[in-house]
XYZ file of C-alpha atoms in Angstrom:
172
model
C -28.121 -55.522 -78.731
C -29.913 -53.055 -80.994
C -27.643 -53.580 -83.997
C -28.200 -57.361 -84.263
C -31.702 -57.130 -85.704
C -30.334 -54.954 -88.561
C -27.636 -57.488 -89.416
C -24.827 -55.228 -88.206
C -21.765 -56.564 -86.439
C -19.075 -54.736 -84.494
C -15.542 -54.929 -85.884
C -13.299 -56.184 -83.041
C -10.294 -54.062 -84.110
C -12.284 -50.881 -84.689
C -14.715 -51.008 -81.777
C -13.038 -50.212 -78.478
C -13.885 -48.556 -75.209
C -11.788 -45.410 -74.940
C -10.854 -43.729 -71.688
C -11.349 -39.978 -72.148
C -8.600 -38.780 -69.834
C -8.611 -35.116 -68.840
C -7.945 -32.995 -65.774
C -10.789 -34.464 -63.715
C -10.321 -38.066 -64.961
C -6.713 -39.025 -64.305
C -6.928 -42.812 -64.456
C -5.023 -45.005 -66.882
C -6.363 -47.253 -69.592
C -4.642 -48.978 -72.529
C -6.752 -47.071 -75.087
C -6.892 -43.317 -74.543
C -7.327 -41.952 -78.093
C -9.292 -42.681 -81.248
C -9.614 -41.445 -84.836
C -12.936 -40.386 -86.314
C -13.704 -38.440 -89.516
C -10.122 -37.270 -89.978
C -9.691 -36.142 -86.374
C -7.735 -37.741 -83.545
C -9.432 -37.367 -80.185
C -6.970 -37.539 -77.288
C -5.904 -35.665 -74.146
C -4.464 -32.270 -75.121
C -3.011 -29.256 -73.356
C -5.444 -26.343 -73.414
C -5.450 -22.884 -71.899
C -8.010 -22.420 -69.137
C -10.430 -19.507 -68.984
C -9.184 -18.727 -65.474
C -5.591 -18.654 -66.767
C -2.887 -21.274 -66.906
C -2.830 -24.584 -68.732
C -4.849 -27.749 -68.267
C -5.565 -31.096 -69.910
C -8.758 -31.695 -71.835
C -9.957 -34.469 -74.136
C -10.406 -33.008 -77.588
C -9.987 -33.317 -81.356
C -7.308 -32.192 -83.797
C -6.464 -33.207 -87.352
C -5.237 -36.807 -87.361
C -1.706 -37.683 -88.509
C -3.131 -39.831 -91.325
C -5.295 -36.931 -92.565
C -2.323 -34.557 -92.442
C -0.203 -37.089 -94.330
C -2.898 -37.299 -97.025
C -2.995 -33.489 -97.272
C 0.797 -33.346 -97.647
C 0.547 -36.007 -100.363
C -1.989 -33.874 -102.209
C 0.265 -30.817 -101.886
C 3.191 -32.863 -103.191
C 1.099 -34.040 -106.152
C 0.544 -30.415 -107.218
C 4.264 -30.171 -108.129
C 4.241 -26.456 -107.342
C 7.975 -26.092 -107.855
C 7.629 -27.291 -111.467
C 4.961 -24.735 -112.415
C 7.316 -21.867 -113.173
C 5.153 -20.955 -116.170
C 2.384 -19.810 -113.779
C 2.162 -16.523 -111.917
C 1.647 -16.439 -108.148
C -1.947 -15.226 -108.670
C -2.622 -18.237 -110.901
C -1.287 -20.626 -108.262
C -3.486 -18.958 -105.648
C -6.548 -19.347 -107.886
C -5.695 -22.991 -108.592
C -5.134 -24.124 -105.002
C -6.943 -21.746 -102.633
C -10.171 -23.754 -102.678
C -8.301 -26.822 -101.393
C -6.418 -24.838 -98.749
C -9.548 -23.002 -97.599
C -11.424 -26.305 -97.295
C -8.673 -27.858 -95.169
C -8.531 -24.803 -92.932
C -12.318 -24.714 -92.539
C -12.568 -28.429 -91.731
C -9.395 -29.263 -89.809
C -8.680 -25.790 -88.442
C -11.935 -25.636 -86.509
C -10.413 -27.492 -83.546
C -6.758 -27.106 -82.597
C -5.609 -25.152 -85.677
C -2.002 -25.399 -84.492
C -2.017 -29.078 -85.546
C -2.543 -27.927 -89.144
C 0.263 -25.349 -89.171
C 3.222 -27.637 -90.033
C 1.288 -28.836 -93.077
C 0.507 -25.256 -94.106
C 4.185 -24.365 -93.725
C 4.966 -27.115 -96.244
C 2.922 -25.136 -98.797
C 5.133 -22.141 -97.989
C 8.262 -24.203 -98.635
C 6.910 -25.343 -102.005
C 5.996 -21.749 -102.902
C 9.507 -20.584 -101.992
C 10.896 -23.372 -104.145
C 8.571 -22.258 -106.962
C 9.853 -18.674 -106.624
C 13.475 -19.791 -106.787
C 12.692 -21.658 -110.011
C 10.664 -18.818 -111.505
C 12.973 -15.879 -110.805
C 16.648 -15.964 -111.681
C 17.652 -13.654 -108.820
C 16.214 -16.120 -106.270
C 17.901 -19.258 -107.622
C 20.049 -21.109 -105.090
C 18.908 -18.679 -102.368
C 16.385 -20.361 -100.067
C 16.339 -17.559 -97.524
C 16.006 -14.866 -100.175
C 13.054 -16.647 -101.798
C 11.363 -17.098 -98.395
C 11.808 -13.376 -97.660
C 10.476 -12.485 -101.111
C 7.385 -14.576 -100.399
C 6.991 -12.951 -96.977
C 7.040 -9.482 -98.564
C 4.292 -10.578 -100.974
C 2.295 -11.906 -97.981
C 2.643 -8.526 -96.266
C 1.446 -6.654 -99.364
C -1.353 -9.091 -100.275
C -2.234 -10.888 -97.023
C -5.248 -12.707 -98.459
C -3.716 -13.916 -101.713
C -3.378 -17.429 -100.282
C -5.967 -18.734 -97.834
C -3.347 -19.921 -95.325
C -1.375 -16.679 -95.076
C -3.554 -15.034 -92.393
C -3.091 -18.145 -90.215
C 0.662 -18.404 -90.674
C 1.715 -14.781 -90.824
C -1.109 -13.044 -88.971
C -1.602 -10.446 -91.689
C -5.153 -9.702 -92.779
C -6.824 -11.399 -89.828
C -10.268 -10.155 -88.912
C -11.635 -10.344 -85.412
C -14.485 -12.783 -84.928
C -14.117 -14.419 -88.329
C -14.218 -18.111 -88.127
């Protein structure tokens, strides 16, 4: 093989032949998905150009990458930063959020949405700690945050994806 003369060896657990199952390849194989560069490649439901749904082999953010992102979000301790204003939080964390959206949101952005909603939950928790009128009122703090998102749709990088406000056509 070509890699032997360089002194490279294949790792038996990491090197596998993967069956890329999709609509035209319907066979079965024990290995049908793989992870690479933070993405999981596997058969996924997609909408066809001609209409309807079909199965295609494609990437989306991997569960391990999403778990790492949620760990990073948790490490921010947003709910404990009641001394900061919402604008300050946006300035502090938007670069991270924008990077995740640009990298993992390129393919199958819906896989990233539950993780982005966790940021919303932490922000609502922050609001209930910051403002006395929102304490012990989860729904009220979520609605307060939604009103801010309607007024300033681009304050946080993930708001256009989650709420649909401030979206521009063809941006990507």
